[in-house]
């Protein structure tokens, strides 16, 4: 079995900053409420004319440069997103066109905020089977476009961004050690966009009822998350025969600081080892864990040889975790 890891990494966040003070002007909320209940101070929103594929392409170009590869070297693009540019066609094919990865096959993975972990897991498998040698995995979202900006319960949580990783063979002792993916299927509006798909096609009435926007039962998601994150992390550790006390950095999905703290406590991982950037970007769904990795790299906190665990949950309800020894 080849050692599969990350050869190059990149991230991108759009320039428009949306602060808690900006939200105070739109809905009945406060910086104090948002900060204490979620840990979020600000987020980034895609600017007019910028689609998810544009954010993804920017992150992808940086990852390719970091890996020292050309777009033509990529054989497959896997894009994790639940906010694609179009209902039909895949968003990854738009990225292929934008970056000139003419030799790549493309598909999207829709596993919401767990998507980056799912995509890395699939990418690893396809390299280990010998089918591909260089795969570009991207997590990218423009959640801001699908928010009801009058809904203080849900909309204040989310933001936009993208991360990208070039995957390939790495030296012995590095790369992905194990991963775990799980799903607890629901069909009750716990976390979804109801209209615009095949069950509830978009009609004028549904648009006016705001059914084309993200709906969420925050309490139910919270309860699910505080169990799912530690469970997935422990399962991944078990599969990889990894002692969780040896993890150098935990990269959790940045959804809510209180969820992260509860999960870390259950895992007995001290908060000093947990990477946080939720205050800067809010919940960027499939981009969230990768944006955390990108920031940790920029700060010099994540270094070659570090043992890291990624853990996430999202709509579906999906969840998962992946453990790797950083290879760059
Ligand atoms: N500003 C001010 N008040 C707000 C508010 C906001 N932005 N959003 C909700 N409130 C109010 C509620 O209306 C409620 O008021 P009420 O008691 O008069 O009805 C009160 O604050 C408490 O609401 P509650 O739902 O108990 O708050 P909470 O502590 O559970 O926090 C969430 C709410 C959404 C932050 C929290 O449940 C959460 O983070 N859930 C997980 C969401 C998530 O991670 N989703 C993405 C998954 S990928």
Short mmCIF file of C-alpha atoms and ligand atoms in Angstrom, two decimals:
data_model
loop_
_atom_site.label_atom_id
_atom_site.label_comp_id
_atom_site.label_asym_id
_atom_site.label_seq_id
_atom_site.Cartn_x
_atom_site.Cartn_y
_atom_site.Cartn_z
CA UNK A 1 0.00 0.00 0.00
CA UNK A 2 1.34 3.42 -0.91
CA UNK A 3 1.70 6.11 1.74
CA UNK A 4 -0.76 8.72 0.60
CA UNK A 5 -0.59 12.27 1.88
CA UNK A 6 -0.62 15.89 0.95
CA UNK A 7 1.94 17.29 -1.50
CA UNK A 8 0.68 20.86 -1.53
CA UNK A 9 -1.95 22.91 0.24
CA UNK A 10 -3.79 26.17 -0.42
CA UNK A 11 -6.65 28.22 0.96
CA UNK A 12 -8.66 31.21 -0.14
CA UNK A 13 -11.20 33.46 1.55
CA UNK A 14 -13.15 36.16 -0.27
CA UNK A 15 -12.42 39.79 0.59
CA UNK A 16 -15.83 40.86 1.88
CA UNK A 17 -15.83 40.79 5.71
CA UNK A 18 -19.14 40.47 7.56
CA UNK A 19 -18.71 41.30 11.26
CA UNK A 20 -21.06 40.77 14.18
CA UNK A 21 -21.57 44.55 14.16
CA UNK A 22 -22.79 44.23 10.54
CA UNK A 23 -25.27 41.58 11.69
CA UNK A 24 -26.50 43.88 14.47
CA UNK A 25 -27.71 46.22 11.72
CA UNK A 26 -29.74 43.46 10.02
CA UNK A 27 -31.39 41.45 12.82
CA UNK A 28 -32.07 41.63 16.55
CA UNK A 29 -28.74 40.26 17.75
CA UNK A 30 -25.56 41.42 19.47
CA UNK A 31 -21.83 40.86 19.25
CA UNK A 32 -22.02 39.62 22.85
CA UNK A 33 -24.70 36.98 22.05
CA UNK A 34 -22.93 35.69 18.93
CA UNK A 35 -19.50 35.63 20.60
CA UNK A 36 -20.56 33.83 23.77
CA UNK A 37 -22.92 31.33 22.06
CA UNK A 38 -20.75 30.53 19.03
CA UNK A 39 -17.23 32.03 19.25
CA UNK A 40 -17.73 33.80 15.90
CA UNK A 41 -16.60 37.42 15.47
CA UNK A 42 -16.66 37.74 11.69
CA UNK A 43 -16.97 35.76 8.45
CA UNK A 44 -16.15 36.21 4.78
CA UNK A 45 -18.77 36.43 2.05
CA UNK A 46 -18.20 35.88 -1.66
CA UNK A 47 -18.43 39.15 -3.54
CA UNK A 48 -20.86 39.76 -6.40
CA UNK A 49 -19.99 37.63 -9.41
CA UNK A 50 -17.90 35.20 -7.37
CA UNK A 51 -19.20 31.63 -7.31
CA UNK A 52 -18.02 28.64 -5.29
CA UNK A 53 -15.93 27.51 -8.27
CA UNK A 54 -14.04 30.82 -8.19
CA UNK A 55 -13.13 30.40 -4.51
CA UNK A 56 -12.17 26.78 -5.22
CA UNK A 57 -10.02 27.73 -8.20
CA UNK A 58 -8.05 30.28 -6.15
CA UNK A 59 -7.32 27.73 -3.42
CA UNK A 60 -6.47 25.09 -6.06
CA UNK A 61 -3.92 27.33 -7.79
CA UNK A 62 -2.15 27.89 -4.46
CA UNK A 63 -2.13 24.17 -3.68
CA UNK A 64 -0.63 23.39 -7.10
CA UNK A 65 2.06 26.04 -6.64
CA UNK A 66 2.82 24.67 -3.16
CA UNK A 67 3.17 21.17 -4.62
CA UNK A 68 5.32 22.45 -7.49
CA UNK A 69 2.95 20.90 -10.02
CA UNK A 70 1.17 22.11 -13.15
CA UNK A 71 -2.62 21.89 -13.63
CA UNK A 72 -2.06 19.29 -16.39
CA UNK A 73 -0.46 16.93 -13.82
CA UNK A 74 -3.78 16.48 -12.01
CA UNK A 75 -5.70 13.34 -13.00
CA UNK A 76 -8.79 13.80 -10.83
CA UNK A 77 -10.52 16.69 -9.07
CA UNK A 78 -12.79 15.87 -6.14
CA UNK A 79 -14.69 18.91 -4.91
CA UNK A 80 -16.58 18.79 -1.62
CA UNK A 81 -19.39 21.32 -1.61
CA UNK A 82 -23.06 21.67 -0.77
CA UNK A 83 -23.22 25.09 -2.40
CA UNK A 84 -22.24 24.46 -6.05
CA UNK A 85 -22.51 27.21 -8.66
CA UNK A 86 -25.31 25.36 -10.45
CA UNK A 87 -27.92 22.77 -9.48
CA UNK A 88 -26.72 20.68 -12.46
CA UNK A 89 -23.51 20.54 -13.55
CA UNK A 90 -20.78 19.50 -11.18
CA UNK A 91 -18.82 22.36 -9.67
CA UNK A 92 -15.51 20.51 -10.01
CA UNK A 93 -15.76 20.67 -13.82
CA UNK A 94 -15.99 24.48 -13.56
CA UNK A 95 -12.83 24.44 -11.47
CA UNK A 96 -11.14 22.22 -14.05
CA UNK A 97 -11.89 24.81 -16.73
CA UNK A 98 -10.83 27.75 -14.55
CA UNK A 99 -7.44 26.30 -13.63
CA UNK A 100 -6.76 24.45 -16.89
CA UNK A 101 -6.55 20.95 -15.41
CA UNK A 102 -7.38 19.51 -18.81
CA UNK A 103 -6.36 15.93 -17.96
CA UNK A 104 -8.53 15.63 -14.87
CA UNK A 105 -11.79 13.77 -14.46
CA UNK A 106 -14.06 15.61 -12.05
CA UNK A 107 -16.75 14.89 -9.53
CA UNK A 108 -18.33 16.57 -6.53
CA UNK A 109 -18.96 15.09 -3.11
CA UNK A 110 -22.00 16.33 -1.23
CA UNK A 111 -21.49 15.43 2.40
CA UNK A 112 -21.89 19.01 3.68
CA UNK A 113 -19.39 19.96 6.38
CA UNK A 114 -17.89 16.44 6.48
CA UNK A 115 -17.13 16.71 2.76
CA UNK A 116 -13.42 17.48 3.00
CA UNK A 117 -12.78 14.43 5.21
CA UNK A 118 -14.90 12.25 2.90
CA UNK A 119 -13.03 13.57 -0.16
CA UNK A 120 -9.57 12.98 1.32
CA UNK A 121 -10.68 9.46 2.21
CA UNK A 122 -11.89 8.74 -1.33
CA UNK A 123 -8.77 10.34 -2.80
CA UNK A 124 -6.51 8.18 -0.68
CA UNK A 125 -8.34 5.02 -1.75
CA UNK A 126 -8.12 5.86 -5.44
CA UNK A 127 -4.37 6.43 -5.17
CA UNK A 128 -3.87 3.26 -3.15
CA UNK A 129 -5.69 1.18 -5.77
CA UNK A 130 -3.23 2.50 -8.35
CA UNK A 131 -5.93 4.22 -10.37
CA UNK A 132 -4.48 7.73 -10.01
CA UNK A 133 -1.23 9.28 -8.84
CA UNK A 134 -2.14 12.96 -8.38
CA UNK A 135 -5.55 14.04 -7.13
CA UNK A 136 -6.72 17.54 -6.28
CA UNK A 137 -9.16 17.57 -3.35
CA UNK A 138 -11.02 20.80 -2.67
CA UNK A 139 -13.51 21.93 -0.02
CA UNK A 140 -15.31 25.09 -1.12
CA UNK A 141 -18.53 26.84 -0.16
CA UNK A 142 -20.48 30.02 -0.69
CA UNK A 143 -23.04 29.39 2.04
CA UNK A 144 -23.81 33.11 2.27
CA UNK A 145 -25.74 32.87 -1.00
CA UNK A 146 -28.22 30.42 0.52
CA UNK A 147 -28.96 32.13 3.81
CA UNK A 148 -32.16 33.84 4.87
CA UNK A 149 -30.63 37.13 6.00
CA UNK A 150 -33.60 37.78 8.31
CA UNK A 151 -33.09 34.51 10.26
CA UNK A 152 -30.86 35.28 13.23
CA UNK A 153 -31.00 31.66 14.45
CA UNK A 154 -29.16 30.26 11.44
CA UNK A 155 -27.67 32.89 9.17
CA UNK A 156 -25.18 34.42 11.62
CA UNK A 157 -23.28 31.13 11.82
CA UNK A 158 -22.04 30.72 8.27
CA UNK A 159 -19.38 32.08 5.93
CA UNK A 160 -17.60 31.34 2.65
CA UNK A 161 -14.15 30.06 1.71
CA UNK A 162 -12.13 27.32 0.07
CA UNK A 163 -9.24 24.97 0.75
CA UNK A 164 -7.37 22.65 -1.57
CA UNK A 165 -4.94 19.77 -1.20
CA UNK A 166 -2.88 18.00 -3.85
CA UNK A 167 -2.75 14.33 -2.87
CA UNK A 168 -0.13 11.84 -3.89
CA UNK A 169 2.45 9.39 -2.65
CA UNK A 170 4.54 10.61 0.30
CA UNK A 171 7.57 9.15 2.05
CA UNK A 172 7.31 6.18 4.40
CA UNK A 173 5.93 7.05 7.84
CA UNK A 174 3.95 10.07 6.61
CA UNK A 175 0.49 10.70 5.23
CA UNK A 176 -2.97 9.41 6.05
CA UNK A 177 -3.04 6.73 8.72
CA UNK A 178 -6.76 6.06 9.04
CA UNK A 179 -10.18 7.53 8.55
CA UNK A 180 -13.74 6.89 9.62
CA UNK A 181 -16.96 8.04 7.94
CA UNK A 182 -20.45 7.77 9.38
CA UNK A 183 -23.98 8.91 8.60
CA UNK A 184 -27.16 9.18 10.63
CA UNK A 185 -29.75 9.79 7.92
CA UNK A 186 -32.58 12.22 8.70
CA UNK A 187 -35.41 13.67 6.59
CA UNK A 188 -36.94 16.23 8.88
CA UNK A 189 -35.39 19.62 8.27
CA UNK A 190 -32.71 19.25 10.93
CA UNK A 191 -30.31 20.88 8.49
CA UNK A 192 -31.23 21.32 4.84
CA UNK A 193 -32.39 23.53 2.02
CA UNK A 194 -35.86 22.22 1.31
CA UNK A 195 -36.85 23.66 -2.05
CA UNK A 196 -35.11 23.73 -5.40
CA UNK A 197 -34.43 19.99 -5.62
CA UNK A 198 -36.62 17.24 -7.05
CA UNK A 199 -38.85 16.68 -4.01
CA UNK A 200 -39.89 20.34 -3.72
CA UNK A 201 -39.06 22.03 -7.03
CA UNK A 202 -38.66 25.79 -6.81
CA UNK A 203 -41.95 27.64 -7.30
CA UNK A 204 -42.74 31.30 -6.76
CA UNK A 205 -44.63 30.34 -3.60
CA UNK A 206 -41.70 28.35 -2.18
CA UNK A 207 -39.31 31.18 -2.97
CA UNK A 208 -41.60 33.66 -1.21
CA UNK A 209 -41.83 31.25 1.77
CA UNK A 210 -38.01 31.32 1.90
CA UNK A 211 -37.84 27.54 1.41
CA UNK A 212 -34.85 28.03 -0.89
CA UNK A 213 -32.72 29.02 2.11
CA UNK A 214 -30.89 26.99 4.73
CA UNK A 215 -33.10 25.77 7.57
CA UNK A 216 -31.74 24.29 10.78
CA UNK A 217 -32.79 23.00 14.17
CA UNK A 218 -29.78 24.31 16.09
CA UNK A 219 -30.47 22.38 19.28
CA UNK A 220 -30.76 19.03 17.50
CA UNK A 221 -27.60 19.68 15.48
CA UNK A 222 -25.75 20.71 18.64
CA UNK A 223 -26.75 17.48 20.48
CA UNK A 224 -25.73 15.37 17.48
CA UNK A 225 -22.41 17.14 17.06
CA UNK A 226 -21.16 16.80 20.63
CA UNK A 227 -21.57 13.01 20.30
CA UNK A 228 -20.55 12.55 16.66
CA UNK A 229 -17.23 14.43 16.79
CA UNK A 230 -15.68 12.41 19.65
CA UNK A 231 -17.18 9.17 18.35
CA UNK A 232 -15.72 9.60 14.85
CA UNK A 233 -12.32 10.66 16.21
CA UNK A 234 -12.14 7.64 18.52
CA UNK A 235 -13.16 5.29 15.69
CA UNK A 236 -10.49 6.71 13.37
CA UNK A 237 -7.90 6.41 16.17
CA UNK A 238 -8.94 2.81 16.81
CA UNK A 239 -8.63 1.92 13.11
CA UNK A 240 -5.18 3.48 12.92
CA UNK A 241 -4.02 2.13 16.26
CA UNK A 242 -3.33 5.71 17.33
CA UNK A 243 -3.28 6.82 20.96
CA UNK A 244 -5.22 10.11 20.98
CA UNK A 245 -2.94 11.55 23.66
CA UNK A 246 -0.18 11.58 21.01
CA UNK A 247 -2.12 13.86 18.66
CA UNK A 248 -0.25 17.16 18.15
CA UNK A 249 -3.15 19.18 16.72
CA UNK A 250 -6.88 18.48 16.47
CA UNK A 251 -8.57 20.25 13.57
CA UNK A 252 -12.31 20.18 14.29
CA UNK A 253 -15.03 21.48 12.00
CA UNK A 254 -15.39 25.12 13.05
CA UNK A 255 -19.15 25.25 13.66
CA UNK A 256 -19.47 26.42 17.25
CA UNK A 257 -16.78 26.95 19.88
CA UNK A 258 -18.96 25.30 22.54
CA UNK A 259 -19.35 22.16 20.38
CA UNK A 260 -15.57 22.05 19.88
CA UNK A 261 -14.88 22.46 23.60
CA UNK A 262 -17.36 19.72 24.51
CA UNK A 263 -15.85 17.35 21.93
CA UNK A 264 -12.28 18.05 23.07
CA UNK A 265 -13.29 17.40 26.67
CA UNK A 266 -14.82 14.04 25.76
CA UNK A 267 -11.64 13.16 23.86
CA UNK A 268 -9.45 14.37 26.76
CA UNK A 269 -7.55 16.54 24.31
CA UNK A 270 -6.52 19.85 25.94
CA UNK A 271 -7.72 22.99 24.16
CA UNK A 272 -4.07 24.08 23.59
CA UNK A 273 -3.91 21.23 21.05
CA UNK A 274 -7.15 22.22 19.32
CA UNK A 275 -6.84 24.57 16.37
CA UNK A 276 -9.42 27.37 16.32
CA UNK A 277 -10.16 30.00 13.70
CA UNK A 278 -13.95 30.09 14.00
CA UNK A 279 -13.74 33.73 15.16
CA UNK A 280 -12.40 34.72 11.71
CA UNK A 281 -14.58 32.74 9.33
CA UNK A 282 -17.60 31.22 11.12
CA UNK A 283 -18.86 27.93 9.74
CA UNK A 284 -17.63 27.50 6.16
CA UNK A 285 -18.96 23.94 5.84
CA UNK A 286 -16.70 21.76 3.65
CA UNK A 287 -14.02 24.47 3.62
CA UNK A 288 -13.83 24.80 7.39
CA UNK A 289 -11.31 22.13 8.39
CA UNK A 290 -9.06 22.96 5.44
CA UNK A 291 -9.14 26.68 6.24
CA UNK A 292 -7.97 25.76 9.72
CA UNK A 293 -5.11 23.70 8.28
CA UNK A 294 -4.24 26.55 5.92
CA UNK A 295 -4.10 29.09 8.75
CA UNK A 296 -2.05 26.72 10.94
CA UNK A 297 0.45 26.34 8.09
CA UNK A 298 0.67 30.11 7.56
CA UNK A 299 1.29 30.62 11.28
CA UNK A 300 4.01 27.95 11.32
CA UNK A 301 2.02 25.98 13.88
CA UNK A 302 1.57 22.91 11.65
CA UNK A 303 4.89 21.35 10.70
CA UNK A 304 6.21 18.29 8.94
CA UNK A 305 5.91 15.24 11.16
CA UNK A 306 3.00 16.52 13.25
CA UNK A 307 0.33 13.94 14.01
CA UNK A 308 -3.03 15.56 13.32
CA UNK A 309 -6.67 14.54 13.56
CA UNK A 310 -9.43 16.12 11.49
CA UNK A 311 -12.98 15.71 12.69
CA UNK A 312 -16.27 17.02 11.35
CA UNK A 313 -20.04 16.72 11.11
CA UNK A 314 -22.71 18.21 8.93
CA UNK A 315 -26.04 17.99 7.13
CA UNK A 316 -27.21 14.51 6.32
CA UNK A 317 -26.35 14.02 9.09
CA UNK A 318 -22.82 13.04 8.15
CA UNK A 319 -19.72 12.85 10.32
CA UNK A 320 -16.17 11.63 10.06
CA UNK A 321 -12.58 11.84 11.15
CA UNK A 322 -9.17 11.35 9.56
CA UNK A 323 -5.75 10.97 11.15
CA UNK A 324 -2.50 11.73 9.35
CA UNK A 325 1.14 12.55 9.85
CA UNK A 326 1.76 15.83 8.04
CA UNK A 327 4.14 15.30 5.16
CA UNK A 328 5.11 18.79 3.96
N1 LIG B 1 -28.95 36.69 18.49
C1 LIG B 1 -29.66 36.83 19.61
N2 LIG B 1 -30.49 35.88 20.06
C2 LIG B 1 -30.58 34.74 19.34
C3 LIG B 1 -29.87 34.54 18.17
C4 LIG B 1 -29.01 35.58 17.73
N3 LIG B 1 -28.28 35.49 16.62
N4 LIG B 1 -30.15 33.32 17.69
C5 LIG B 1 -31.03 32.76 18.53
N5 LIG B 1 -31.30 33.63 19.53
C6 LIG B 1 -32.19 33.45 20.65
C7 LIG B 1 -33.24 32.38 20.41
O1 LIG B 1 -34.31 32.92 19.69
C8 LIG B 1 -33.60 31.99 21.82
O2 LIG B 1 -34.51 32.94 22.31
P1 LIG B 1 -35.80 32.48 23.12
O3 LIG B 1 -35.25 31.74 24.31
O4 LIG B 1 -36.46 33.75 23.43
O5 LIG B 1 -36.54 31.59 22.18
C9 LIG B 1 -32.30 32.18 22.60
O6 LIG B 1 -31.47 32.99 21.78
C10 LIG B 1 -31.58 30.89 22.92
O7 LIG B 1 -31.61 30.08 21.80
P2 LIG B 1 -30.98 28.65 21.83
O8 LIG B 1 -31.36 27.95 20.59
O9 LIG B 1 -31.21 27.99 23.15
O10 LIG B 1 -29.44 29.05 21.80
P3 LIG B 1 -28.23 28.08 21.85
O11 LIG B 1 -27.41 28.40 23.02
O12 LIG B 1 -28.63 26.65 21.64
O13 LIG B 1 -27.42 28.50 20.55
C11 LIG B 1 -27.02 27.89 18.27
C12 LIG B 1 -28.03 28.43 19.27
C13 LIG B 1 -27.66 27.87 16.91
C14 LIG B 1 -25.83 28.83 18.26
C15 LIG B 1 -26.57 26.48 18.72
O14 LIG B 1 -27.71 25.69 18.97
C16 LIG B 1 -25.72 25.79 17.71
O15 LIG B 1 -24.62 26.22 17.41
N6 LIG B 1 -26.18 24.65 17.17
C17 LIG B 1 -25.41 23.91 16.18
C18 LIG B 1 -25.54 24.58 14.87
C19 LIG B 1 -24.53 24.09 13.86
O16 LIG B 1 -23.42 23.79 14.19
N7 LIG B 1 -24.93 24.06 12.59
C20 LIG B 1 -24.10 23.74 11.50
C21 LIG B 1 -23.77 22.28 11.46
S1 LIG B 1 -22.63 21.92 10.23
#
